[in-house]
Coordinates of C-alpha atoms and ligand atoms in Angstrom, one line a residue:
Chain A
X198 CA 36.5 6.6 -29.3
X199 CA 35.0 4.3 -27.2
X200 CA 36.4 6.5 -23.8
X201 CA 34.7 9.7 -25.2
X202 CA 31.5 7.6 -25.9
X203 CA 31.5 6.7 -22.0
X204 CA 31.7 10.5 -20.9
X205 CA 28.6 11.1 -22.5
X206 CA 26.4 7.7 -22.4
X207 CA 25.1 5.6 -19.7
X208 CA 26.8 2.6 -19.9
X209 CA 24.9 -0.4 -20.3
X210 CA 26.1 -3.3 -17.9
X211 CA 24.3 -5.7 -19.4
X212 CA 20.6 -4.9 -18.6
X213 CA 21.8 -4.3 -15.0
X214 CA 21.8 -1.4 -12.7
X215 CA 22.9 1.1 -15.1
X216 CA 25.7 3.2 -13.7
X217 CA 26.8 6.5 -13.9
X218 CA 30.6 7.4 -13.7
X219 CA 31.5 10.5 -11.6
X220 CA 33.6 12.3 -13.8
X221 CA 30.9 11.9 -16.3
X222 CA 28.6 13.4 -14.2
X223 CA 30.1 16.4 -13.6
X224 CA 31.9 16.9 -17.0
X225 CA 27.8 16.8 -18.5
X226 CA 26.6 19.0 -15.9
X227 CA 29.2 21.3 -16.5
X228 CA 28.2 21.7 -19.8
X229 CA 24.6 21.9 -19.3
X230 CA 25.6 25.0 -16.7
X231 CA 27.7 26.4 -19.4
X232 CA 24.8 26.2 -22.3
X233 CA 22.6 27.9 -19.6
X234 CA 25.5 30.6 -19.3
X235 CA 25.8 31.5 -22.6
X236 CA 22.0 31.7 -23.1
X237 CA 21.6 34.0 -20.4
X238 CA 24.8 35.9 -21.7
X239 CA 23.2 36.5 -25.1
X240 CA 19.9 37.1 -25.0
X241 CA 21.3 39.8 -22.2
X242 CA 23.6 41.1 -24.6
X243 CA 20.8 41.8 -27.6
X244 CA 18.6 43.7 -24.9
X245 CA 22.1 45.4 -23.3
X246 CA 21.5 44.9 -19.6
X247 CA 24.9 44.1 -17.7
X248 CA 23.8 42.9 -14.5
X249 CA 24.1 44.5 -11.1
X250 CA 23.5 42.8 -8.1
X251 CA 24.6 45.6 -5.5
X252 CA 21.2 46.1 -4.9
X253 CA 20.7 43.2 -3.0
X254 CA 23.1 44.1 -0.2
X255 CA 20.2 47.3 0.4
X256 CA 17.3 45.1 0.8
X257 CA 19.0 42.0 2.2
X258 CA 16.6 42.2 5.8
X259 CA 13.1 42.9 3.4
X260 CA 14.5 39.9 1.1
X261 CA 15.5 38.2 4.7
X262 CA 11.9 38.9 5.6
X263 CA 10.0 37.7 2.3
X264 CA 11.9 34.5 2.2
X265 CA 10.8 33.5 5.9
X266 CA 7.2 34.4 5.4
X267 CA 6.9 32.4 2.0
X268 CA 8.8 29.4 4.3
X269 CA 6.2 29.9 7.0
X270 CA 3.3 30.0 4.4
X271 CA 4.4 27.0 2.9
X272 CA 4.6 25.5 6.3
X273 CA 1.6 26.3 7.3
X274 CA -0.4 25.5 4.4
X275 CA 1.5 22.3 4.2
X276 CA 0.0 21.8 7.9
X277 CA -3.7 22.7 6.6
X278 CA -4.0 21.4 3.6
X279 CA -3.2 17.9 5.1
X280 CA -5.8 18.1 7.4
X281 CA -8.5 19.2 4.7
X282 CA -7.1 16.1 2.1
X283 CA -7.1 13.8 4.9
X284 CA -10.9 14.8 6.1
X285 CA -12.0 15.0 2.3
X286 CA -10.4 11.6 1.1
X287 CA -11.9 9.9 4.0
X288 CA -15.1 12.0 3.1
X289 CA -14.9 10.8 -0.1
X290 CA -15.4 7.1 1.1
X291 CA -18.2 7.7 3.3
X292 CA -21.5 6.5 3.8
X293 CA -23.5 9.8 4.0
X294 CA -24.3 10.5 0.6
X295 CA -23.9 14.3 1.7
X296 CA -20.5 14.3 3.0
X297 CA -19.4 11.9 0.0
X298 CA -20.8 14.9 -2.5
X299 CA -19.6 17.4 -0.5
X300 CA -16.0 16.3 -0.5
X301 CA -16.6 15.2 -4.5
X302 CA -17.8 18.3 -5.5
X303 CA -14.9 20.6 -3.5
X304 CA -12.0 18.5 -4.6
X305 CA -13.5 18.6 -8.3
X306 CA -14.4 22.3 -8.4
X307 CA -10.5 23.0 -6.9
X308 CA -8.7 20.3 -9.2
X309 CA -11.1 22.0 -12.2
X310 CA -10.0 25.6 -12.1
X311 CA -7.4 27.8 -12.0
X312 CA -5.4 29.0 -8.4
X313 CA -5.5 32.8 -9.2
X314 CA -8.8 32.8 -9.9
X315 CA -9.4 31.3 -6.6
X316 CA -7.2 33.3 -5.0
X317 CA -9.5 36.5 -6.2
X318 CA -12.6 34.5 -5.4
X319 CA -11.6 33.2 -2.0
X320 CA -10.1 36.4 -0.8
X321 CA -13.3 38.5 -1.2
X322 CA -15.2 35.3 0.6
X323 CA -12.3 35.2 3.5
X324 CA -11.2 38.2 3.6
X325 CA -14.4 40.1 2.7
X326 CA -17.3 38.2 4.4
X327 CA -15.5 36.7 6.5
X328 CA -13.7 39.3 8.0
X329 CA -9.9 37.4 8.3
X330 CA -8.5 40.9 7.7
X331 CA -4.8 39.4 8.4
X332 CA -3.2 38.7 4.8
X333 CA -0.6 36.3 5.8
X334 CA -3.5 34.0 7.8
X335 CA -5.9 34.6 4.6
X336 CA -3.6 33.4 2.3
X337 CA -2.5 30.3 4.6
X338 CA -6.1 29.5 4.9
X339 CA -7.2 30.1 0.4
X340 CA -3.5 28.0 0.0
X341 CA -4.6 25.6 1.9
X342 CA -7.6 25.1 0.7
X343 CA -6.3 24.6 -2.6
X344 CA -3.7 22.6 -2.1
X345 CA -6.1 19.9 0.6
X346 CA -7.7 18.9 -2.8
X347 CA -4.3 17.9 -4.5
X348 CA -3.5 16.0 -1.0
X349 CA -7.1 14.8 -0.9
X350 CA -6.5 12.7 -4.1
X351 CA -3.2 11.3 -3.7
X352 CA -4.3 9.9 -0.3
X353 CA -7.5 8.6 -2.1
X354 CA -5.4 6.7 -5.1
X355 CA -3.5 5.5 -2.2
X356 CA -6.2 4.2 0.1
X357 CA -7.6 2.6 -3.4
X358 CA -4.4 0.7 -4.1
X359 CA -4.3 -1.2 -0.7
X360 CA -5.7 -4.8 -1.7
X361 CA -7.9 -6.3 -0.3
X362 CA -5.8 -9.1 0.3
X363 CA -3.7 -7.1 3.0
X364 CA -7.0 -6.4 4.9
X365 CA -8.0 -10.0 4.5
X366 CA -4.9 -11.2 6.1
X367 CA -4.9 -8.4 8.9
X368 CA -8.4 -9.7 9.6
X369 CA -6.9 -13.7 9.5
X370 CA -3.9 -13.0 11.8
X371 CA -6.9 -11.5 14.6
X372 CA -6.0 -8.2 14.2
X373 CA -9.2 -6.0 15.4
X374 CA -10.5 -2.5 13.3
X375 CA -8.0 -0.2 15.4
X376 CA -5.0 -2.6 15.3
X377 CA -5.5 -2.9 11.6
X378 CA -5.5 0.7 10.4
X379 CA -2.7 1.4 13.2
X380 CA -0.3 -1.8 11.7
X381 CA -1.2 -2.5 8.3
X382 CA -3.1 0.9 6.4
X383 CA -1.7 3.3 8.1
X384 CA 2.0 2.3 7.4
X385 CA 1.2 1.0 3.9
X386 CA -0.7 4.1 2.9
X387 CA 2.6 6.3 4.6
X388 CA 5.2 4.2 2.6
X389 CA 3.0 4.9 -0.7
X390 CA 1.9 8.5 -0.2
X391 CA 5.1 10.1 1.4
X392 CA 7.4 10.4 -2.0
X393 CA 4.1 12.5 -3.6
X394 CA 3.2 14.3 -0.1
X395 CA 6.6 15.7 -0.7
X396 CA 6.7 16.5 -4.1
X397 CA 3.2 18.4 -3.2
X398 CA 5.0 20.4 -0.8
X399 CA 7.6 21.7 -3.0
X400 CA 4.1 22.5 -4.9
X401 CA 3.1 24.7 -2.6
X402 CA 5.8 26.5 -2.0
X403 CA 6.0 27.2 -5.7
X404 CA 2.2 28.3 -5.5
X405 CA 2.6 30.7 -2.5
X406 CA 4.1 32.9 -4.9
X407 CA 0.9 33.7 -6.7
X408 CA -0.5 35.0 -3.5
X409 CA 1.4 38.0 -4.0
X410 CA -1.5 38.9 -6.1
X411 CA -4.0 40.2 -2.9
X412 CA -0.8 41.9 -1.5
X413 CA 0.5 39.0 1.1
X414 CA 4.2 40.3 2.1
X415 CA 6.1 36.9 1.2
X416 CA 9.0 36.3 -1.0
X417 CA 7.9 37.2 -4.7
X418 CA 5.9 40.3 -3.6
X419 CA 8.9 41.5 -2.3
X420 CA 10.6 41.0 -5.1
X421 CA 7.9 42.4 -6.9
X422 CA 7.9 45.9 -4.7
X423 CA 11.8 46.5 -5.1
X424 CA 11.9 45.6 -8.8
X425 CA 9.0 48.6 -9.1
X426 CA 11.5 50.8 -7.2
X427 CA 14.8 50.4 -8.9
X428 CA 13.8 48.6 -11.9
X429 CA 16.3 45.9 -11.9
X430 CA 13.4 43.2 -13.0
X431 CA 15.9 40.8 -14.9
X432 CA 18.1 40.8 -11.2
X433 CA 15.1 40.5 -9.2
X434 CA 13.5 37.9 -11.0
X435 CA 16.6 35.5 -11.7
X436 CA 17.8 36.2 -7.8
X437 CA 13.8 34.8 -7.0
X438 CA 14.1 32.0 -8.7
X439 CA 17.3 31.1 -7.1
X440 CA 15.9 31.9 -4.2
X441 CA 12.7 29.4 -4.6
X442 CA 15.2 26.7 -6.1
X443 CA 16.9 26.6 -2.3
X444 CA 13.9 25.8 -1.1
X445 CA 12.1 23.2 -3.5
X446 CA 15.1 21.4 -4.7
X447 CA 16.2 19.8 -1.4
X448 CA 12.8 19.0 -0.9
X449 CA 12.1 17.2 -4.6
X450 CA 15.3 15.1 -3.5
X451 CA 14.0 14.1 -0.7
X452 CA 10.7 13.5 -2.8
X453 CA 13.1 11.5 -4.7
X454 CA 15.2 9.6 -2.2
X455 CA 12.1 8.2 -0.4
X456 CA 10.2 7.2 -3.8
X457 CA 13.4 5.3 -4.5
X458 CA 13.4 3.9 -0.8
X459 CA 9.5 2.8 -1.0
X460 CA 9.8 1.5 -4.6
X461 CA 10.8 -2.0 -3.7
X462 CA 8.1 -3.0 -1.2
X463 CA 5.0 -2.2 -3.1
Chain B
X272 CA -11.8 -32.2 16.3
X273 CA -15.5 -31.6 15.6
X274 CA -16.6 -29.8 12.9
X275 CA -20.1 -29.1 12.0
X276 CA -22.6 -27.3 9.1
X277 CA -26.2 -27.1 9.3
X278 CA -27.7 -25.4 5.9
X279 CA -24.9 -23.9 5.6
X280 CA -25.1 -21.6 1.9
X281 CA -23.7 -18.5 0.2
X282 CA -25.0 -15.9 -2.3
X283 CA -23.2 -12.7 -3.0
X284 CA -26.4 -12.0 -5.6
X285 CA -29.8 -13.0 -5.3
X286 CA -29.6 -15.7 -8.3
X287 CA -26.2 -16.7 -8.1
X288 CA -25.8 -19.4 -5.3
X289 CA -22.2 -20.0 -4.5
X290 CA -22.7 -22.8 -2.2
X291 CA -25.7 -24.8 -1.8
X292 CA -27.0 -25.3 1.8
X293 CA -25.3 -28.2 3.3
X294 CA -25.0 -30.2 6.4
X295 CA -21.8 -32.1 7.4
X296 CA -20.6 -33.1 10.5
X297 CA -17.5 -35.1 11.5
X298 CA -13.9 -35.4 13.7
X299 CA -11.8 -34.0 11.3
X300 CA -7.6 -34.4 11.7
X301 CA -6.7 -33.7 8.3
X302 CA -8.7 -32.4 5.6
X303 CA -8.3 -32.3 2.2
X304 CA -11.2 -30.0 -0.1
X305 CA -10.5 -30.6 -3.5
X306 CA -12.9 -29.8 -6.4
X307 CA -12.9 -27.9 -9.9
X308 CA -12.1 -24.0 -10.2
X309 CA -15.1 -21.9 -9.4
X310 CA -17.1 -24.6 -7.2
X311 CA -16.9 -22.1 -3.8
X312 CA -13.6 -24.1 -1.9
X313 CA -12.1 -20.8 -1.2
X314 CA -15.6 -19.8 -0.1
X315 CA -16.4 -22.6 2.0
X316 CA -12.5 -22.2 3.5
X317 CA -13.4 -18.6 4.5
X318 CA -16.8 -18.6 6.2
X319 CA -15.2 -21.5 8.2
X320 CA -12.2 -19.2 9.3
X321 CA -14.4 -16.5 10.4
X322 CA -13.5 -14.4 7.1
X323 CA -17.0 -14.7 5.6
X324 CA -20.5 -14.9 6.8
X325 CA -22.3 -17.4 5.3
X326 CA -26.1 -16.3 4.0
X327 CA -28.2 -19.0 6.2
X328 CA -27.3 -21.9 7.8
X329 CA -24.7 -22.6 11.5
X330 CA -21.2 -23.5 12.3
X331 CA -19.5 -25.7 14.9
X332 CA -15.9 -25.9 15.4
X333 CA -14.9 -28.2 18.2
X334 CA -18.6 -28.0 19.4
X335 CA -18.6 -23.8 20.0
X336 CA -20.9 -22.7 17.5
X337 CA -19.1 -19.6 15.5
X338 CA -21.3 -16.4 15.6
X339 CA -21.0 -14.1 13.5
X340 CA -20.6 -10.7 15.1
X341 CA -17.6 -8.7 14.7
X342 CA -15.9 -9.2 18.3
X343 CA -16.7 -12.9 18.9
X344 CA -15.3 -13.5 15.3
X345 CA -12.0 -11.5 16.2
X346 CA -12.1 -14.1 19.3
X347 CA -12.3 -16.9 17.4
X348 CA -10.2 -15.8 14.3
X349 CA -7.5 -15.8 17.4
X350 CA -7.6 -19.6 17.6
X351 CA -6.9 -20.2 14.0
X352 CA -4.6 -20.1 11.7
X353 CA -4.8 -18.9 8.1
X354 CA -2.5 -19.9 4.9
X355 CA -3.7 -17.8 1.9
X356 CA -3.0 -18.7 -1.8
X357 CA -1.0 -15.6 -1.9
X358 CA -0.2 -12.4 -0.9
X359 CA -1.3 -12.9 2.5
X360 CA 1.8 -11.8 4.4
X361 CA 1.9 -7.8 5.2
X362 CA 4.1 -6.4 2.6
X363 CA 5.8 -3.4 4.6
X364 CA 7.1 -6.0 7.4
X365 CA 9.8 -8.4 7.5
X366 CA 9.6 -12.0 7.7
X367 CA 10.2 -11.7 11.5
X368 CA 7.9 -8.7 11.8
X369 CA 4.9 -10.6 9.6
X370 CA 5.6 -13.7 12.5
X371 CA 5.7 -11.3 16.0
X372 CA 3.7 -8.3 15.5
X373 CA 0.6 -10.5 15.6
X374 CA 1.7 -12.4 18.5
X375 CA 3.0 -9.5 20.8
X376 CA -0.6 -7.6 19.4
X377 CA -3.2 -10.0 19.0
X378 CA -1.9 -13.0 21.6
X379 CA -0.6 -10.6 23.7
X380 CA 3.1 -11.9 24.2
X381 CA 5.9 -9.4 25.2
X382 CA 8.2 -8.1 22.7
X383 CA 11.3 -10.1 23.1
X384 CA 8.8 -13.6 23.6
X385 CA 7.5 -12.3 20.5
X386 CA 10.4 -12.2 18.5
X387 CA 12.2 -15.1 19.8
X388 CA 9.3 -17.8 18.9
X389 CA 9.5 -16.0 15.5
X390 CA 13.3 -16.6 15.1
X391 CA 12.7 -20.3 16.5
X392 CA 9.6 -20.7 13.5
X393 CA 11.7 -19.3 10.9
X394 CA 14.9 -21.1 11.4
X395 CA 12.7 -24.0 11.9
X396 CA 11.6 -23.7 8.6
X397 CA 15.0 -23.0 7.4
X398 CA 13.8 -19.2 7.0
X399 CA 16.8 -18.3 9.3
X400 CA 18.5 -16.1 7.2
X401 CA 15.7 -14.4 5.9
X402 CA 14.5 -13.1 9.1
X403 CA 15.0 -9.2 8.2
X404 CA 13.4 -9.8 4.5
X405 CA 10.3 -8.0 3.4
X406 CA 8.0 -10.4 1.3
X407 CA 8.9 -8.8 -1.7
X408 CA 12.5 -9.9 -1.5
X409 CA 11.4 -13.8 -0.9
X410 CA 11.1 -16.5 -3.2
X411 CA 7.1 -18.0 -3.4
X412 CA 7.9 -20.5 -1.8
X413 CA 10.2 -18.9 1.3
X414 CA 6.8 -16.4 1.3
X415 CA 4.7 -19.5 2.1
X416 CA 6.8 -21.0 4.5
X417 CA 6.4 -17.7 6.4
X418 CA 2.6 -17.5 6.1
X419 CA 2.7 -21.1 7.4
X420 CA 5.2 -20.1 10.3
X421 CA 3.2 -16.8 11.2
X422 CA -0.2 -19.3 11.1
X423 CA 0.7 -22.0 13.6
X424 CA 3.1 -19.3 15.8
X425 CA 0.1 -19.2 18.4
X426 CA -0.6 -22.8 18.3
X427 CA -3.8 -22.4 16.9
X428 CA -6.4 -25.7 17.1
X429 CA -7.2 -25.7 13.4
X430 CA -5.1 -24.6 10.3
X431 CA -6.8 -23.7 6.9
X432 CA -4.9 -23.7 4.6
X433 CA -6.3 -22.5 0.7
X434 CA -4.2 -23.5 -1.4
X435 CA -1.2 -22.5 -0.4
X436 CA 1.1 -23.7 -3.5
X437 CA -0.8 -23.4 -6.2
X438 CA 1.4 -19.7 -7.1
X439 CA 4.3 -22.0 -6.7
X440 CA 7.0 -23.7 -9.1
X441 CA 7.2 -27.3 -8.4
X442 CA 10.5 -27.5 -6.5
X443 CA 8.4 -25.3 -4.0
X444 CA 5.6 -26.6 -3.8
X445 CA 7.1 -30.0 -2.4
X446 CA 9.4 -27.6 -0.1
X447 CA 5.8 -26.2 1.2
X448 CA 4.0 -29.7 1.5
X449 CA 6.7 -31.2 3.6
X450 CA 6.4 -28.2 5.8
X451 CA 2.6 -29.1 6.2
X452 CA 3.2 -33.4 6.4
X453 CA 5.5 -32.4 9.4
X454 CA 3.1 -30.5 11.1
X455 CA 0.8 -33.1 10.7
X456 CA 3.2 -35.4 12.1
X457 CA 3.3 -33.2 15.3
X458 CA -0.3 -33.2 15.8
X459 CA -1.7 -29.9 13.8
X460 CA -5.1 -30.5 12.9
X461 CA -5.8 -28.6 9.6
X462 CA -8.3 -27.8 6.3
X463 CA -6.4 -27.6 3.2
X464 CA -7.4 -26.5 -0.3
X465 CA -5.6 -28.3 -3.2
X466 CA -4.7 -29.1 -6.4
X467 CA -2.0 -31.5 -4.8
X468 CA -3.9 -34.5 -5.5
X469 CA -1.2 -37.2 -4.2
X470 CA -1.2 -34.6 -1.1
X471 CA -4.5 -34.5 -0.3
X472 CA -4.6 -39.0 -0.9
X473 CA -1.5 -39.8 1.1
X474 CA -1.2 -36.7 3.6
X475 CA -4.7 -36.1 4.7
X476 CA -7.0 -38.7 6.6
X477 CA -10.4 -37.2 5.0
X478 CA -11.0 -35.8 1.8
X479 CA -14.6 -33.8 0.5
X480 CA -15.0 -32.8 -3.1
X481 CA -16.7 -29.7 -3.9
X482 CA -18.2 -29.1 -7.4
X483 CA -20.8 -26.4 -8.6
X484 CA -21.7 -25.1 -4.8
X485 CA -22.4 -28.5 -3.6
X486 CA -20.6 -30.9 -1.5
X487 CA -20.9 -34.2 -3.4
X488 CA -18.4 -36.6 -1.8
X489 CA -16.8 -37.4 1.5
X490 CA -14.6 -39.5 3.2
X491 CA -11.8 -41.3 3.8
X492 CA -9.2 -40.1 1.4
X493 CA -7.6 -43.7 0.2
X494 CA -11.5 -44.8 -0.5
X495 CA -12.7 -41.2 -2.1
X496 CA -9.7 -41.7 -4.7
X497 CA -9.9 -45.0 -5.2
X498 CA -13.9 -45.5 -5.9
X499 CA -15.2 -42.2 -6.5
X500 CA -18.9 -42.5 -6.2
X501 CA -20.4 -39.7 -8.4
X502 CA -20.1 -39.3 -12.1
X503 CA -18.3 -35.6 -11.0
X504 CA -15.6 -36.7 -9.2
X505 CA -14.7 -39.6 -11.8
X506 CA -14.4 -37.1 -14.7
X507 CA -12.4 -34.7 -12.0
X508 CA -10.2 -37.2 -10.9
X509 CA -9.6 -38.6 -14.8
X510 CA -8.8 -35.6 -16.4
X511 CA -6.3 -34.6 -13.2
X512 CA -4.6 -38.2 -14.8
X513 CA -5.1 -37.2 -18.4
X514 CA -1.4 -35.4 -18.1
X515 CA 0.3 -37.6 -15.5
X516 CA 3.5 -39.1 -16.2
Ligands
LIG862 N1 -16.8 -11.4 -3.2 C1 -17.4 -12.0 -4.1 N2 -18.5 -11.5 -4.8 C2 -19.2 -12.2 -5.7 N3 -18.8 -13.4 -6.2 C3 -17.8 -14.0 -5.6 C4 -17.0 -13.4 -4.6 N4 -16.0 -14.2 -4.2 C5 -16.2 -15.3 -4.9 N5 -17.2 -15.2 -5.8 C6 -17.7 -16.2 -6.7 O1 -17.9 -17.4 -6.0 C7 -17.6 -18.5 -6.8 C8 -16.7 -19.5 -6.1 O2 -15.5 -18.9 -5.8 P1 -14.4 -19.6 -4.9 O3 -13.2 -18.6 -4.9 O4 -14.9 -20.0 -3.6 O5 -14.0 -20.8 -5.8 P2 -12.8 -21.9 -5.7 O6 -13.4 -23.2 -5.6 O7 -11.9 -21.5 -4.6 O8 -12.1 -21.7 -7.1 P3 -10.5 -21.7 -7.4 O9 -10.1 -23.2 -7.4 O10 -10.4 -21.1 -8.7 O11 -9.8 -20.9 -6.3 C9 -16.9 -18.0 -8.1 O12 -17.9 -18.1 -9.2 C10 -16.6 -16.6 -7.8 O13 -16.7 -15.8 -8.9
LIG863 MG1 -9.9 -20.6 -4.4

């Protein structure tokens, strides 16, 4: 009895770290794999589709293609959409009332409304007026723009959870304005804002997908184009989310791993 | 050491006066502020280390007077050292780090000068072992011994010290004061805020009470405790005793 209860509870040592047993782990995940089997299995069944994945092997270099351009998007937004939360969380804090509203108003309007209606709105501003006829650049740039808000306020939240105390003593020990943001905000603010940096990255690699609504050649558009050709959408759709899950999951546990490294010194 | 106010006051608001102008001037060795919560020690402990500006009023400290613009404050935060109540050491360095980053960046040591007077502080305060500790992973008291260690690593001519066990359980605390009777022993002239009254009577030469903003007496410690003058300092003092064993 009490050997069954252990494969499927977390021990309790006594308050302490609480522990889980390797065999456990696996026997529960196995399970969980199988429940998600059988799900699948079923609900295929009622709608009689047996899968067929040969499809795959004919579109392997387009898929190939698709999966590097979302990676490069992501990258590149990743890249961008630093720069803009950076500039509009120190914008946020500044003295000129304009800049301050500015960067208030931009990281509320973006926080406050949906991506794809962005996407529609931004592409007819950059892609339109602007004249940034490239899709792939467009989308970087509308992607970016969306996700700098996000960044903007987790480096805010960050910059408002240094205390004062920390600058105080920076200031005590002689350190000048440079040697304090290079020694004690800068790392302090890296420490705190890397585990959520992270996690927004796997963000926006999930939200690239929706750029495949202004035609931008990444993964799920791909997807999308060969699913309206051979009509395997239950294939396409469950190999794209595979797909999107080698990409985010490594990067939530490294999300992860660092929040867990970090947690103790703040 | 000299050590000199003229008018010296603070307001953060317009009609809330924190301290009320005052002059002082004296040699000061060892300096005990005591006073009741609220009455503008920490205050007073600040614009002295160059934290703070006061509102009106100048400051002498060993006859230079201290002016307050940013880079002759950074000068002459250089040549003192700061104990805070708490929470004063960086929290994302180690005990060795809090000690030597200041000295190889702010006194200008070299790296391995740096981090040998560091190891020589801490395993002088018995801190040997917790050289690679971040603060969070000290006791209070092995926290304060390092905010001590990393204040007097550059030798500095005046120590102020606010408070610095007041956070602490009482085995600490006297683990911390016999840090700071040593240094005195060795010649460190320092300012310390407390509400270690048989410290600030038998460890420090000269003791001021501060009450309400103002600074109402000064002197000698063993005469200050014995005859307090003002009516203040009596009640202080008697209801300090009102729990003694
Ligand atoms: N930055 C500030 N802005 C406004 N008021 C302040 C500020 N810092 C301190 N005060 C006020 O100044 C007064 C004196 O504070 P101070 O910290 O100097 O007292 P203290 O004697 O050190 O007290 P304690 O023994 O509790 O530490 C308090 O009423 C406090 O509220
Ligand atoms: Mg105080």
């Amino acid at each position: 009895m009490k050997h069954l209860k252990q494969l499927f509870w977390i021990s309790d040592n006594n308050g302490q770290h609480k522990k889980i047993s390797r065999p456990a782990a696996l026997f529960n995940l196995l399970l969980v794999a199988a429940l998600w089997v059988a799900l699948f299995w079923f609900s295929l069944r009622t709608i009689q589709i047996r899968l067929d994945f040969t499809f795959l092997g004919e579109f392997r270099i387009r898929i190939w293609n698709g999966f590097l351009a979302t990676l490069g998007l992501s990258l590149f937004s990743l890249i961008f959409s630093l720069l803009i939360g950076i500039l509009s969380a120190a914008g946020q804090s500044s003295s000129v009332l304009f800049i301050r509203f500015f960067c208030s108003v931009y990281v509320k309007f973006i926080r406050g409304t949906p991506l794809i209606m962005q996407i529609y709105l931004f592409f007819y501003i950059v892609g339109t007026a602007w004249g940034v006829s490239n899709r792939f650049i467009a989308g970087v740039l509308i992607l970016s723009i969306f996700e700098g808000a996000y960044i903007a306020e987790i480096i805010r939240g960050s910059l408002l959870s240094l205390e004062e105390s920390q600058l105080e003593a920076a200031r005590a020990v002689g350190f000048s304005r440079r040697q304090t943001w290079r020694f004690v905000i800068l790392p302090q603010m890296i420490t705190r804002t890397l585990p959520a940096l992270t996690g927004q990255f796997a963000s926006i690699i999930k939200d690239s997908s929706l750029l495949s609504i202004i035609a931008v050649i990444e993964l799920t558009q791909t997807m999308r184009e060969i699913s309206a050709v051979n009509f395997r959408l239950f294939e396409c759709y469950l190999f794209l989310g595979i797909l999107y899950l080698c990409l985010t999951l490594p990067v939530s546990l490294i999300s992860e791993r660092l929040e867990r490294r970090f947690q103790y010194e703040n | 050491m000299k050590i000199k106010f003229q008018n010296l006051s603070k307001q953060y608001e317009p009609e809330h006066v924190i301290l009320n102008p005052m002059d002082f001037e004296d040699e000061v060795h060892t300096l005990a502020v005591i006073g009741p919560s609220g009455g503008g020690k920490s205050t007073l402990l600040r614009i002295i280390g160059g934290l703070i500006a006061p509102t009106t009023g100048k400051l002498w400290v060993d006859s230079d007077e201290i002016r307050q613009n940013e880079a002759s404050l950074q000068q002459y935060r250089k040549t003192i050292g700061f104990v805070f109540q708490q929470g004063g050491l960086f929290r994302h360095m180690s005990a060795l780090d809090n000690i030597a980053v200041p000295l190889e960046q702010v006194h200008g040591y070299s790296r391995t000068k740096s981090r040998s007077r560091a190891l020589e502080l801490l395993e002088r305060f018995g801190l040997k072992e917790d050289a690679g500790k971040k603060p969070a992973a000290l006791s209070g008291g092995q926290q304060q011994r390092v905010a001590i260690a990393r204040a007097v690593a550059a030798q500095p001519k005046l120590l102020l010290l606010d408070e610095p066990t007041s956070a602490l359980d009482p085995e600490y605390t006297t683990e911390v004061l016999n840090v700071i009777r040593e240094l005195k022993e060795e010649g460190m002239r320092f300012i310390i805020v407390t509400h270690e009254m048989g410290f600030a009577r038998h460890a420090c030469d000269k003791a001021a009470f501060l009450c309400e903003g103002s600074l109402l007496e000064y002197g000698e410690s063993a005469q200050l405790f014995a005859h307090p003058e003002t009516e203040q300092l009596q009640r202080f003092l008697g209801k300090l005793l009102e729990w003694n064993v």
